[in-house]
JSON list of C-alpha atoms in Angstrom, two decimals:
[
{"chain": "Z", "resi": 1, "resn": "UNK", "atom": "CA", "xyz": [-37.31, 3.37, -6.90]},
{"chain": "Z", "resi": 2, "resn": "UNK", "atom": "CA", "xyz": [-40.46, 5.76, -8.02]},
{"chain": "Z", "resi": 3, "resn": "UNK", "atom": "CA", "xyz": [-39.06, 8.54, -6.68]},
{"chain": "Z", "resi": 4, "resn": "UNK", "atom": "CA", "xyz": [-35.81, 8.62, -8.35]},
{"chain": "Z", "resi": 5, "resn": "UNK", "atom": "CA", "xyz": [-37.17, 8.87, -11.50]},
{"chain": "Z", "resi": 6, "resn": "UNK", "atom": "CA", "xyz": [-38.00, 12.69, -12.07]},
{"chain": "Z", "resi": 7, "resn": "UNK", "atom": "CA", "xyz": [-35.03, 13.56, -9.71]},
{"chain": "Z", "resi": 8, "resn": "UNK", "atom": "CA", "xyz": [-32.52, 13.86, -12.21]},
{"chain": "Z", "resi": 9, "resn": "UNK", "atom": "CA", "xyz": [-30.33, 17.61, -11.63]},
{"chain": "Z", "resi": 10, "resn": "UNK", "atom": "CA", "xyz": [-27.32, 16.61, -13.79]},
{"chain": "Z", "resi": 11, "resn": "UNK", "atom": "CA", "xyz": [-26.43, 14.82, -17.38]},
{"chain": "Z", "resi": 12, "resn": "UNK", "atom": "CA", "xyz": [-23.33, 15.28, -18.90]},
{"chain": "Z", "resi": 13, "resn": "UNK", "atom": "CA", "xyz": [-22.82, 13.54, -22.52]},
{"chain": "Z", "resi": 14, "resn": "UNK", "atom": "CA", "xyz": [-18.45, 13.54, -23.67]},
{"chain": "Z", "resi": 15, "resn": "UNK", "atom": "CA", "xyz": [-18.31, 11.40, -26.99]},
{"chain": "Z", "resi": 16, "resn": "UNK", "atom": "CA", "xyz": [-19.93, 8.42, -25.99]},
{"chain": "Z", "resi": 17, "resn": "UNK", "atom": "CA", "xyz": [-20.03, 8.75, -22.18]},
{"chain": "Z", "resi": 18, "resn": "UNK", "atom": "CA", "xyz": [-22.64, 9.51, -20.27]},
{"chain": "Z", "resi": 19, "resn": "UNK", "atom": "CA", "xyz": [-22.72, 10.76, -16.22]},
{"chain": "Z", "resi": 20, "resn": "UNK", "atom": "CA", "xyz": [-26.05, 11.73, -14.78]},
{"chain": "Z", "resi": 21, "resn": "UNK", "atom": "CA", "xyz": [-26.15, 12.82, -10.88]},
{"chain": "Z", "resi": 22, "resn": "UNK", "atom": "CA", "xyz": [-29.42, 12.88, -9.15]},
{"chain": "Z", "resi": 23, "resn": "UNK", "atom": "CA", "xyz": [-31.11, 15.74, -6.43]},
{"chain": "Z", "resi": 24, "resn": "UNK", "atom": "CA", "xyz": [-31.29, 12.23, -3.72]},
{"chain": "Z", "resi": 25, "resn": "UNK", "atom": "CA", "xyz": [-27.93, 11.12, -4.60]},
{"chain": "Z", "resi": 26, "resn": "UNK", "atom": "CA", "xyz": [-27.82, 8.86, -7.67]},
{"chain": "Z", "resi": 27, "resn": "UNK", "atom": "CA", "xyz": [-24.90, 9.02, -9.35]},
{"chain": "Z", "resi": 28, "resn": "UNK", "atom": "CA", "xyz": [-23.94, 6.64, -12.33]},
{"chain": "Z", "resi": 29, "resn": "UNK", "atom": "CA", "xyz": [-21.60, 6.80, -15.12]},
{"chain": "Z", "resi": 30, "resn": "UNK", "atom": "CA", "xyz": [-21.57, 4.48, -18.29]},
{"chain": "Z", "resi": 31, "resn": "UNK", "atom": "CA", "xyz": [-20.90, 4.44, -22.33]},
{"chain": "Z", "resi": 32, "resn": "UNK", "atom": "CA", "xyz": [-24.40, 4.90, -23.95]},
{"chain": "Z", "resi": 33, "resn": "UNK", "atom": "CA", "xyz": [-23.69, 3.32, -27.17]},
{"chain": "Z", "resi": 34, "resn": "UNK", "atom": "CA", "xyz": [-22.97, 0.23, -25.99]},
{"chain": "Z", "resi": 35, "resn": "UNK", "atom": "CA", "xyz": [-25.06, 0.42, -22.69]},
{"chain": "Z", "resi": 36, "resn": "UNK", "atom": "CA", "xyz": [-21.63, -0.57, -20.78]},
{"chain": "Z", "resi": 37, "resn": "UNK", "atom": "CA", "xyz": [-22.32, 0.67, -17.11]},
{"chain": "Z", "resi": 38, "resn": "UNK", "atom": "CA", "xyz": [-19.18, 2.11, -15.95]},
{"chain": "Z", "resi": 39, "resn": "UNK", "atom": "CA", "xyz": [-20.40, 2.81, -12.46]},
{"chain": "Z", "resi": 40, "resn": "UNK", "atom": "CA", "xyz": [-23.80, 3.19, -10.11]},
{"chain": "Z", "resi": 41, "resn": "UNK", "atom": "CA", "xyz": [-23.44, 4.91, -6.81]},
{"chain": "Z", "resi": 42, "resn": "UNK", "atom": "CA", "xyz": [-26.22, 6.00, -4.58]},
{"chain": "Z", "resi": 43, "resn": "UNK", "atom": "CA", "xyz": [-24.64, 8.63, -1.82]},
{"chain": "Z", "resi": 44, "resn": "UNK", "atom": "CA", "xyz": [-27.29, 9.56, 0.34]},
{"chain": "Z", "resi": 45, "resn": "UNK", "atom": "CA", "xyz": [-26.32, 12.73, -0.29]},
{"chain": "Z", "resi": 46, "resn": "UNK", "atom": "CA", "xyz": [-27.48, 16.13, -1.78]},
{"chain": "Z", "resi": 47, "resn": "UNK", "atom": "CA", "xyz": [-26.18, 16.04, -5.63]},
{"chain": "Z", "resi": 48, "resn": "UNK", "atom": "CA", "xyz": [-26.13, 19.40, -7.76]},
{"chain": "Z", "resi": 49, "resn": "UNK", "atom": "CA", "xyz": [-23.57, 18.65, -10.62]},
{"chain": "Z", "resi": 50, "resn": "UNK", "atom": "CA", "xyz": [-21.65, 15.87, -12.16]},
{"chain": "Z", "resi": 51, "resn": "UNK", "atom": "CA", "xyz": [-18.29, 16.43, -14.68]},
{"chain": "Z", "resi": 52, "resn": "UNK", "atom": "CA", "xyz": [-15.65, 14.66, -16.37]},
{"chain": "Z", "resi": 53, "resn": "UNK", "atom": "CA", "xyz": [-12.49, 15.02, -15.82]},
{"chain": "Z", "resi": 54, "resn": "UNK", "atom": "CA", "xyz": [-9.06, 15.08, -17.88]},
{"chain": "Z", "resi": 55, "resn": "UNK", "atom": "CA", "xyz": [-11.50, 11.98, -19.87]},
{"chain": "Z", "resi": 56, "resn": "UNK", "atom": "CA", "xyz": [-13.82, 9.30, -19.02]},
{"chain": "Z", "resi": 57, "resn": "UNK", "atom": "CA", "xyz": [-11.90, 8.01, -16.11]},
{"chain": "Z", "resi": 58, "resn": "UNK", "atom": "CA", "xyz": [-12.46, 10.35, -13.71]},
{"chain": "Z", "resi": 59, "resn": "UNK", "atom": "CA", "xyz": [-15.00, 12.63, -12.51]},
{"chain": "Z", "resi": 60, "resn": "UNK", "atom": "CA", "xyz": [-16.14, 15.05, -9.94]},
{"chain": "Z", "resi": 61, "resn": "UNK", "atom": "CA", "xyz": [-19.28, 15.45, -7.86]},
{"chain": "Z", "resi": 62, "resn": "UNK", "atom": "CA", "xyz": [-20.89, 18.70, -6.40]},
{"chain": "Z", "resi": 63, "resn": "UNK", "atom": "CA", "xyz": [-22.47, 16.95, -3.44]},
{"chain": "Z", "resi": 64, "resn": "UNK", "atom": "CA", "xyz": [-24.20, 18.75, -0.51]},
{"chain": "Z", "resi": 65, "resn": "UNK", "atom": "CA", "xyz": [-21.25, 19.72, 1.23]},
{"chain": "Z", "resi": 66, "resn": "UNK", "atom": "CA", "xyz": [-17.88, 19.33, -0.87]},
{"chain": "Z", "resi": 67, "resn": "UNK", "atom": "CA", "xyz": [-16.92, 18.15, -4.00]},
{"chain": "Z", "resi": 68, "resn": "UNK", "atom": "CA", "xyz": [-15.92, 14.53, -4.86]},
{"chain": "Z", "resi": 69, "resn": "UNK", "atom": "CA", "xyz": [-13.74, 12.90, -6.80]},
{"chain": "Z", "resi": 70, "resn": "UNK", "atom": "CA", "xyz": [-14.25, 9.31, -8.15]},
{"chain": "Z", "resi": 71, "resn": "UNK", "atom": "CA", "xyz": [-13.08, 6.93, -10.17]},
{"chain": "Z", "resi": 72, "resn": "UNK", "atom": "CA", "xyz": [-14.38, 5.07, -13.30]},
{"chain": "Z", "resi": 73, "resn": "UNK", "atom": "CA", "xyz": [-14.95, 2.38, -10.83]},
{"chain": "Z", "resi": 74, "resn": "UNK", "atom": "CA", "xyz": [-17.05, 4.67, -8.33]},
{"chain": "Z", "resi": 75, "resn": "UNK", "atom": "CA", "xyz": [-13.95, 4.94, -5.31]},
{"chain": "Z", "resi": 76, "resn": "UNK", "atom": "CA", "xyz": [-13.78, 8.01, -3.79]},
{"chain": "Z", "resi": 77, "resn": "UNK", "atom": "CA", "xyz": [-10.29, 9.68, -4.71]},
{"chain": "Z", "resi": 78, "resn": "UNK", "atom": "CA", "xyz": [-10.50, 12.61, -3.11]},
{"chain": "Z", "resi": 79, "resn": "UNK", "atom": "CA", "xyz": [-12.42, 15.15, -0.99]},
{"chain": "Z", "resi": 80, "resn": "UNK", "atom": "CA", "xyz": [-12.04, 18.97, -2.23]},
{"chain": "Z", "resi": 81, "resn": "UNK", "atom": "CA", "xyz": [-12.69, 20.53, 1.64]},
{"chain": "Z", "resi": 82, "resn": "UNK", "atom": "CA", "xyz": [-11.94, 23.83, -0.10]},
{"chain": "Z", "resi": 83, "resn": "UNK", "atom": "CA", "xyz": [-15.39, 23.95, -2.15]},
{"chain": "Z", "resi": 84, "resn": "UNK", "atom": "CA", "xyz": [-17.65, 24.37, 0.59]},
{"chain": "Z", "resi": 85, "resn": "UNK", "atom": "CA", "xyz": [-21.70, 24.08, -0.44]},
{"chain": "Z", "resi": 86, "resn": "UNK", "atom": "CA", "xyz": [-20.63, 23.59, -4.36]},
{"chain": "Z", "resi": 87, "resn": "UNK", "atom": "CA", "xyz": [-23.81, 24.52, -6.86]},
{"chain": "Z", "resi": 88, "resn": "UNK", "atom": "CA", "xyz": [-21.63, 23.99, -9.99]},
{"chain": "Z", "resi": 89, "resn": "UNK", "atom": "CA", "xyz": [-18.93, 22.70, -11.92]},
{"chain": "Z", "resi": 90, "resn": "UNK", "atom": "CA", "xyz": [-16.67, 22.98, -14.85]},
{"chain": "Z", "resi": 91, "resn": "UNK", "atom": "CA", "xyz": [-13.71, 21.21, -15.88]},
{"chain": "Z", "resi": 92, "resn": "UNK", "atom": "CA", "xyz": [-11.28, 23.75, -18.04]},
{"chain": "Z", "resi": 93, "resn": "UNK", "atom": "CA", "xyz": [-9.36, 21.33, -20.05]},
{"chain": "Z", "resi": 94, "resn": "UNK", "atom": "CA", "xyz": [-6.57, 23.19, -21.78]},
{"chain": "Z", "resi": 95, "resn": "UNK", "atom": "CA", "xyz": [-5.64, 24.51, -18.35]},
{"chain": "Z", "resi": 96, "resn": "UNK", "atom": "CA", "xyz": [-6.74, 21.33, -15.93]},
{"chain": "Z", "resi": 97, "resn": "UNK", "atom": "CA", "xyz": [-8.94, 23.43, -13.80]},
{"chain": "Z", "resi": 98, "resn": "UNK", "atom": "CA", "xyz": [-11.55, 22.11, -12.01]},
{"chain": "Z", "resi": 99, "resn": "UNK", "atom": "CA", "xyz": [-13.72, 25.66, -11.15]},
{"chain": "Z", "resi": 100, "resn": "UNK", "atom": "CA", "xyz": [-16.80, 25.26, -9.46]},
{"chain": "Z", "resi": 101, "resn": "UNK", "atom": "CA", "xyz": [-19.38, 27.89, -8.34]},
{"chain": "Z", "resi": 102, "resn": "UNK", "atom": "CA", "xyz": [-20.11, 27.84, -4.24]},
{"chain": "Z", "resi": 103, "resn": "UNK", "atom": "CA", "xyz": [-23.00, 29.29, -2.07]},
{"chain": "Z", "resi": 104, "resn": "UNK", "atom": "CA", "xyz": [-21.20, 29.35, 1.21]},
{"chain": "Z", "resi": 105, "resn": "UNK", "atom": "CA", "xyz": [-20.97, 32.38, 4.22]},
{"chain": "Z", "resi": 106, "resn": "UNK", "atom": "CA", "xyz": [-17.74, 30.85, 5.34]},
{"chain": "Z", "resi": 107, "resn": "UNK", "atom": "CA", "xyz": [-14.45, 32.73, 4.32]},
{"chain": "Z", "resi": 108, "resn": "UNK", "atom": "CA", "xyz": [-12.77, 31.25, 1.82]},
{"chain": "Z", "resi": 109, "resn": "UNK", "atom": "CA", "xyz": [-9.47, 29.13, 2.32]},
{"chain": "Z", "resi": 110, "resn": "UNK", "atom": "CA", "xyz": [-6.97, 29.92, -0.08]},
{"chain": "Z", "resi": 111, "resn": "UNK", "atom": "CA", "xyz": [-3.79, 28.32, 2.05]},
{"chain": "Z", "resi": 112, "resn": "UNK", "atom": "CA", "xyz": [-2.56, 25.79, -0.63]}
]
């Protein structure tokens, strides 16, 4: 458990949530104020950036090869195939846009 402690990439604070994502994978979402853990995930995975979505129920994962959506509960809700190598995200809330920043060589898909 030592060496997840300095691994942190991510934290993301909205009102009185609070999602952290970790460089080896650790993901976990809960409300700091009353130390409710929402969710805990460890993915085994490359993490670069945690966000919230539309609110606290949902958020998205830049992971080592696509972004992720979860639940509040930590199930996967979808895979976004079309943000390949994702370094960053940003959810746009007056337009519900989920924008993210890539680092990929591969052409870009943009069949909807």
């Amino acid at each position: 458990m030592r060496q997840y402690i300095h691994a942190f990439e991510q934290c993301l604070i909205i009102r009185r949530h609070l999602a952290i994502a970790g460089r080896l994978g650790h993901v976990a979402a809960f409300d700091w104020q009353t130390g409710t853990l929402h969710t805990e995930l460890q993915l085994q995975e490359t993490c670069r950036d945690i966000t919230f979505l539309q609110d606290q129920s949902f958020f998205a994962v830049a992971q080592k090869k696509y972004v992720y959506i979860y639940d509040r509960d930590g199930v996967e809700i979808h895979c976004l195939k079309s943000h390949m190598e994702p370094t960053r995200l940003e959810f746009l809330p007056y337009h519900w846009l989920l924008a993210s920043v890539v680092c990929s060589s591969a052409p870009l898909n943009t069949k909807f």
